[in-house]
Short mmCIF file of C-alpha atoms in Angstrom, two decimals:
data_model
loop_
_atom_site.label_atom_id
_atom_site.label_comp_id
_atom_site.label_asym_id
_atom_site.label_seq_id
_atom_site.Cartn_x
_atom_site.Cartn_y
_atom_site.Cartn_z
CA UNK A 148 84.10 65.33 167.36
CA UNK A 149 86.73 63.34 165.43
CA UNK A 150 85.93 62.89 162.28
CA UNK A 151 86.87 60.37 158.83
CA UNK A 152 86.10 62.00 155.56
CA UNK A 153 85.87 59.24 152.99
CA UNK A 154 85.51 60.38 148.85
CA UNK A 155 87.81 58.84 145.88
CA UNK A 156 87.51 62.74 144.82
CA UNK A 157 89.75 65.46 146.16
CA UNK A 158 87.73 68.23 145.42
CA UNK A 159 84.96 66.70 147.72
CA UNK A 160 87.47 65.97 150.51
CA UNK A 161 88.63 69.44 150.59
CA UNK A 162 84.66 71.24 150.45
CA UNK A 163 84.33 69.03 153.49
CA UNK A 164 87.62 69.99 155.15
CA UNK A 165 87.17 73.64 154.53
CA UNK A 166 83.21 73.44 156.15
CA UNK A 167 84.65 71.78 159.12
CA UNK A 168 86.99 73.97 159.95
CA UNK A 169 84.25 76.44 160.85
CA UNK A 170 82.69 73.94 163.39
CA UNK A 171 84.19 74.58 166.47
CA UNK A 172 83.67 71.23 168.26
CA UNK A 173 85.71 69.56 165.86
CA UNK A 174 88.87 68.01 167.09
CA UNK A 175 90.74 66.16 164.36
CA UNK A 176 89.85 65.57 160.65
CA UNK A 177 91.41 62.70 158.68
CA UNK A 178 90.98 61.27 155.09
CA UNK A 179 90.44 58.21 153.25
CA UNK A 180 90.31 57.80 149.64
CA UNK A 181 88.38 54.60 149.33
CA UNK A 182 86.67 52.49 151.68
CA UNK A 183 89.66 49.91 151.61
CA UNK A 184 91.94 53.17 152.91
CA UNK A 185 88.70 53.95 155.50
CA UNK A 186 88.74 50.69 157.10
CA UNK A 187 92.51 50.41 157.49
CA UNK A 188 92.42 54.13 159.46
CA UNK A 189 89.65 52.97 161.68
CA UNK A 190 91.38 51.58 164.37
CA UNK A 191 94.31 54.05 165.37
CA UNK A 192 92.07 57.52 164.12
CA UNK A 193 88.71 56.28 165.80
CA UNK A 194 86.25 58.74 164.50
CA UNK A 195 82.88 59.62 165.92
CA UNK A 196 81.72 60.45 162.84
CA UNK A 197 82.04 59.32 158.98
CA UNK A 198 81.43 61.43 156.03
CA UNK A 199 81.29 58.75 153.76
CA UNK A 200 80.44 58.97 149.90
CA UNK A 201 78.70 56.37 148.73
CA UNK A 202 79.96 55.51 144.71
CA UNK A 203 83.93 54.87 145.03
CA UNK A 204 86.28 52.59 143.42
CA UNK A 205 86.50 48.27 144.63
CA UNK A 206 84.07 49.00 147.58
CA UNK A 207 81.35 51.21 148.17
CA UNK A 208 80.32 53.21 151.06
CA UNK A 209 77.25 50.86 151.53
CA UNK A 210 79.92 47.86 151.59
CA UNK A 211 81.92 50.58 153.98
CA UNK A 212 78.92 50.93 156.28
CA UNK A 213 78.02 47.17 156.40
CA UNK A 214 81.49 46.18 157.42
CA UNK A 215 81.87 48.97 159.84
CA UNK A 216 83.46 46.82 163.25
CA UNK A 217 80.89 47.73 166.86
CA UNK A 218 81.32 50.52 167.96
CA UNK A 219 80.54 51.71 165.05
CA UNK A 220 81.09 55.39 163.95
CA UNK A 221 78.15 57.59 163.25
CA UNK A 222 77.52 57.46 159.32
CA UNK A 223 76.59 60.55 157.34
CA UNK A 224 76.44 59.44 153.63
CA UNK A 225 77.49 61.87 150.93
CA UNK A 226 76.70 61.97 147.80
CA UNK A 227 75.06 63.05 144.10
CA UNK A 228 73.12 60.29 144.01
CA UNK A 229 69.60 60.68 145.41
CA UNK A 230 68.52 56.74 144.24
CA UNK A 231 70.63 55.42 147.13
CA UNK A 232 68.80 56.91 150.20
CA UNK A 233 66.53 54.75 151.22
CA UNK A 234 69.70 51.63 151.42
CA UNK A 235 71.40 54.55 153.06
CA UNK A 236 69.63 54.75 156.18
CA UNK A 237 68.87 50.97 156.13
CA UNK A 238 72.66 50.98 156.82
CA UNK A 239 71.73 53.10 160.05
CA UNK A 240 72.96 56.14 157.92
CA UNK A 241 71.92 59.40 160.62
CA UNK A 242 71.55 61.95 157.54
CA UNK A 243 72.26 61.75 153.90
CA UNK A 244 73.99 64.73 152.25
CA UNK A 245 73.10 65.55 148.68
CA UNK A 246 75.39 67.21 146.38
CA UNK A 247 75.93 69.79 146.19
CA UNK A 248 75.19 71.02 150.22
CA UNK A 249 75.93 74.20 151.73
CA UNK A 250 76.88 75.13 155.20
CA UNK A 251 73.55 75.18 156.66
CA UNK A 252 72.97 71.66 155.16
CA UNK A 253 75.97 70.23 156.38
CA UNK A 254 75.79 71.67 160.10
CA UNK A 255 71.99 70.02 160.77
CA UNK A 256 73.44 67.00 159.94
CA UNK A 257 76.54 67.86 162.24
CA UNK A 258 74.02 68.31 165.17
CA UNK A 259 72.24 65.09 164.23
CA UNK A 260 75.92 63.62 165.41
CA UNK A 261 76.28 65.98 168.09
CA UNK A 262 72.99 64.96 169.46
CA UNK A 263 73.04 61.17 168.74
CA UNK A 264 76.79 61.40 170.72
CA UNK A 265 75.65 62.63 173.68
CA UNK A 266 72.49 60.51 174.38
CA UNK A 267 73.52 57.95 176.85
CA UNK A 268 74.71 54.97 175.50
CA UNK A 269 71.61 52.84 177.03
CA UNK A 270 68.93 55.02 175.16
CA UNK A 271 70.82 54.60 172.51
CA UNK A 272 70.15 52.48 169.19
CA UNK A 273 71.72 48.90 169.11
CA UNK A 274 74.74 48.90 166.95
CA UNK A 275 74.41 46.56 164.47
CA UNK A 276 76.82 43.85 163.95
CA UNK A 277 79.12 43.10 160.95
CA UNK A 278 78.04 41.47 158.05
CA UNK A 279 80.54 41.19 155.44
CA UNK A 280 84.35 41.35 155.77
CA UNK A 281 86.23 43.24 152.89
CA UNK A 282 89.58 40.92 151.65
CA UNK A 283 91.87 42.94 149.76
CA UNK A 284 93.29 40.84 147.07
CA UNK A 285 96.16 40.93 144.25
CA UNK A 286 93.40 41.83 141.93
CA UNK A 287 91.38 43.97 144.00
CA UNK A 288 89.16 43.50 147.17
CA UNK A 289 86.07 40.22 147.40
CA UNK A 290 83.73 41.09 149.77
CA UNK A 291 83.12 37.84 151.88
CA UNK A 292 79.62 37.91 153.73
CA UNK A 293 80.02 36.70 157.45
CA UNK A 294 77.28 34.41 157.28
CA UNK A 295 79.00 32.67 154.59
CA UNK A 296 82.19 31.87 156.54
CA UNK A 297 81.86 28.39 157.97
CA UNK A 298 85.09 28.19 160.34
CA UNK A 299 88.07 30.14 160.46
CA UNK A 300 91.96 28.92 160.91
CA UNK A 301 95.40 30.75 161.96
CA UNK A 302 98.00 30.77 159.04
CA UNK A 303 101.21 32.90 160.70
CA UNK A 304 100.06 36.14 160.49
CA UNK A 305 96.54 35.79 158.68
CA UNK A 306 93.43 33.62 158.74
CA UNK A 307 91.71 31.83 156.51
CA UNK A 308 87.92 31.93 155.83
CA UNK A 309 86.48 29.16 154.89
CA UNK A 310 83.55 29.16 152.51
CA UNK A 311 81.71 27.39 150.33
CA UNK A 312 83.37 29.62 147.33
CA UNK A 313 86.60 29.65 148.55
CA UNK A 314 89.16 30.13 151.30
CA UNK A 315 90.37 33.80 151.15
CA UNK A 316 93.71 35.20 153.13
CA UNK A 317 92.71 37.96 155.97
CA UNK A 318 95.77 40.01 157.32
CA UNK A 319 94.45 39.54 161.11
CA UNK A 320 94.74 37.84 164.09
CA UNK A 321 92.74 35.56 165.14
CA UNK A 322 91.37 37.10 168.21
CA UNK A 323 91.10 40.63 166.86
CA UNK A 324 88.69 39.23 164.18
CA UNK A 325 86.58 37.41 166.49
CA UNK A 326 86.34 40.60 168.80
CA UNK A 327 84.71 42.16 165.22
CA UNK A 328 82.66 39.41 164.54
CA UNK A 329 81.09 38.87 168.01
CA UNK A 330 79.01 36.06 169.72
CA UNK A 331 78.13 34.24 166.90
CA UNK A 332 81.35 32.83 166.17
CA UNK A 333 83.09 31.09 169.06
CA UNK A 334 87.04 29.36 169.39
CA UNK A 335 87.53 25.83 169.34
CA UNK A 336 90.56 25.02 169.11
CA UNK A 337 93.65 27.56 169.80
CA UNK A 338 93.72 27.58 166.20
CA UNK A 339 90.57 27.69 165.06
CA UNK A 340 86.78 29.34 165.60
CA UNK A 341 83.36 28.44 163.77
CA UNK A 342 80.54 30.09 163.36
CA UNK A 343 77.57 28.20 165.60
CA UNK A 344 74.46 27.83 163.10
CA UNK A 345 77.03 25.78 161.07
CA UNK A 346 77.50 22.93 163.77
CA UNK A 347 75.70 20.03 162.61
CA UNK A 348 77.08 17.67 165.57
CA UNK A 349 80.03 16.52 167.44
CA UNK A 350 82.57 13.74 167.35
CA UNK A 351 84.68 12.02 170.11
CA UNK A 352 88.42 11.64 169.94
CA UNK A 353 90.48 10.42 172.32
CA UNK A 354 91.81 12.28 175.72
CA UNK A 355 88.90 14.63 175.45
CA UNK A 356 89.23 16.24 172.38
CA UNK A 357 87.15 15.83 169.14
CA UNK A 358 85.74 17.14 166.22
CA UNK A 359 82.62 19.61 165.13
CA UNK A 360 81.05 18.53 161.87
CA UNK A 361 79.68 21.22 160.18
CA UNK A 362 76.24 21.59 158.17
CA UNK A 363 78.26 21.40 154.74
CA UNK A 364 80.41 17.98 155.85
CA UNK A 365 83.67 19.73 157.13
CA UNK A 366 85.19 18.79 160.22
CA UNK A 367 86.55 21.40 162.55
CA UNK A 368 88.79 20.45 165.35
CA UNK A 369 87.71 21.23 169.10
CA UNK A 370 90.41 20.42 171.62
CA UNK A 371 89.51 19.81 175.31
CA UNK A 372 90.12 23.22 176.63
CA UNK A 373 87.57 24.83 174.36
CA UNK A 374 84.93 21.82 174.12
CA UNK A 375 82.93 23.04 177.31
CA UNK A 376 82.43 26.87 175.69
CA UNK A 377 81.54 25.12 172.81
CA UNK A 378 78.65 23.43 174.43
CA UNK A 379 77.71 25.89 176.47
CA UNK A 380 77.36 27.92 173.30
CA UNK A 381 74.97 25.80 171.97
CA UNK A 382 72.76 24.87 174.55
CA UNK A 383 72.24 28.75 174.58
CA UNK A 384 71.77 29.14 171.23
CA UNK A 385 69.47 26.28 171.37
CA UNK A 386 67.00 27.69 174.40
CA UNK A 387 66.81 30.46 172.86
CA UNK A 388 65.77 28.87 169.05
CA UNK A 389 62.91 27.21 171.09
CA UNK A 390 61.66 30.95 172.29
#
């Protein structure tokens, strides 16, 4: 197992490297001092597992968990706080640690992940998607629910979300963060995606192209190449509203 320990204290990170290091089965250990710093390691490190605390600084492991890109990691919250458990495994948590834990307590919940990893992936759970995006910012990090995000644009090397409270900056590309978001959001324009339950209607333009107006009144552009996946979008989403 390859796995992400995530705690703002190094006294917690180090209990949990030291336990590990008695598991056999485990292959690579890596840290993260916030969730921010958890997120960013996701990609290259690709854990199986996260040992994730729960109260940290800017985000919390909840907002960790709920922004968590599919496949998601296995999540084994960690913490002092009992009051959180019950949010906890709504976040598909697989075992909630309680400071302070011994050996024995950590290594059940180490074979809850050992187990859960090698059912096959059919019998398996459905991952759930993402829900909010974490934007860090000069001032620290808004948390930007996806349902919230109307349309997205390039700008060089970010994106821009647009919302009804604002327009934050995303260090990403544009196909990378629709790979996160999944089906519900689909490209337009080479420029541009929206998410479909804000697509009010469609207007023509000239030489095939035209624009989506959205539920709130903002137009999105939708060029020719992208118009017929746009409507074949939602005629799907439409048949299966009516079911």
């Amino acid at each position: 197992m390859r796995i992400l320990i995530v705690d703002d204290e190094r006294p917690a990170r180090d209990k949990l490297r030291r336990m590990l290091a008695a598991e056999p089965d485990i292959s690579a250990i890596e840290e993260a001092r916030d969730g921010v710093e958890a997120l960013e390691r996701l990609p290259s490190f690709a854990p199986d597992v996260l040992l994730l605390d729960i109260q940290m600084p800017e985000i919390t492991g909840l907002d960790v968990a709920a922004s968590l890109p599919a496949p998601a990691p296995l999540i084994i919250f960690v913490t002092a706080y009992d009051e959180y458990a019950i949010k906890a495994f709504d976040a598909n948590a697989i075992d909630y640690l309680l400071k302070p834990y011994d050996q024995l307590r950590l290594q059940r919940a180490l074979q809850r992940a050992r187990e859960r990893l090698a059912a096959p992936r059919a019998a398996a759970a459905p991952l759930p998607s993402v829900t909010q995006l974490l934007v860090p910012e000069r001032n620290g990090t808004r948390i930007v629910k996806v349902e919230a995000i109307q349309w997205i644009e390039t700008a060089d090397n970010y994106v821009v979300l647009h919302t009804a409270d604002g327009e934050p900056l995303m260090r990403q590309t544009l196909a990378g963060l629709l790979d996160k978001l999944g089906p519900r959001f689909v490209r337009c324009h080479r420029r541009a995606a929206v998410q479909l339950s804000w697509i009010a209607g469609i207007t023509n333009l000239e030489k095939g192209d035209g624009e989506l107006l959205l539920r709130s009144g903002a137009r999105v552009p939708l060029s020719r190449q992208y118009r017929a996946e746009v409507i074949a979008h939602l005629e799907g989403q439409h048949a299966f509203n009516r079911h």
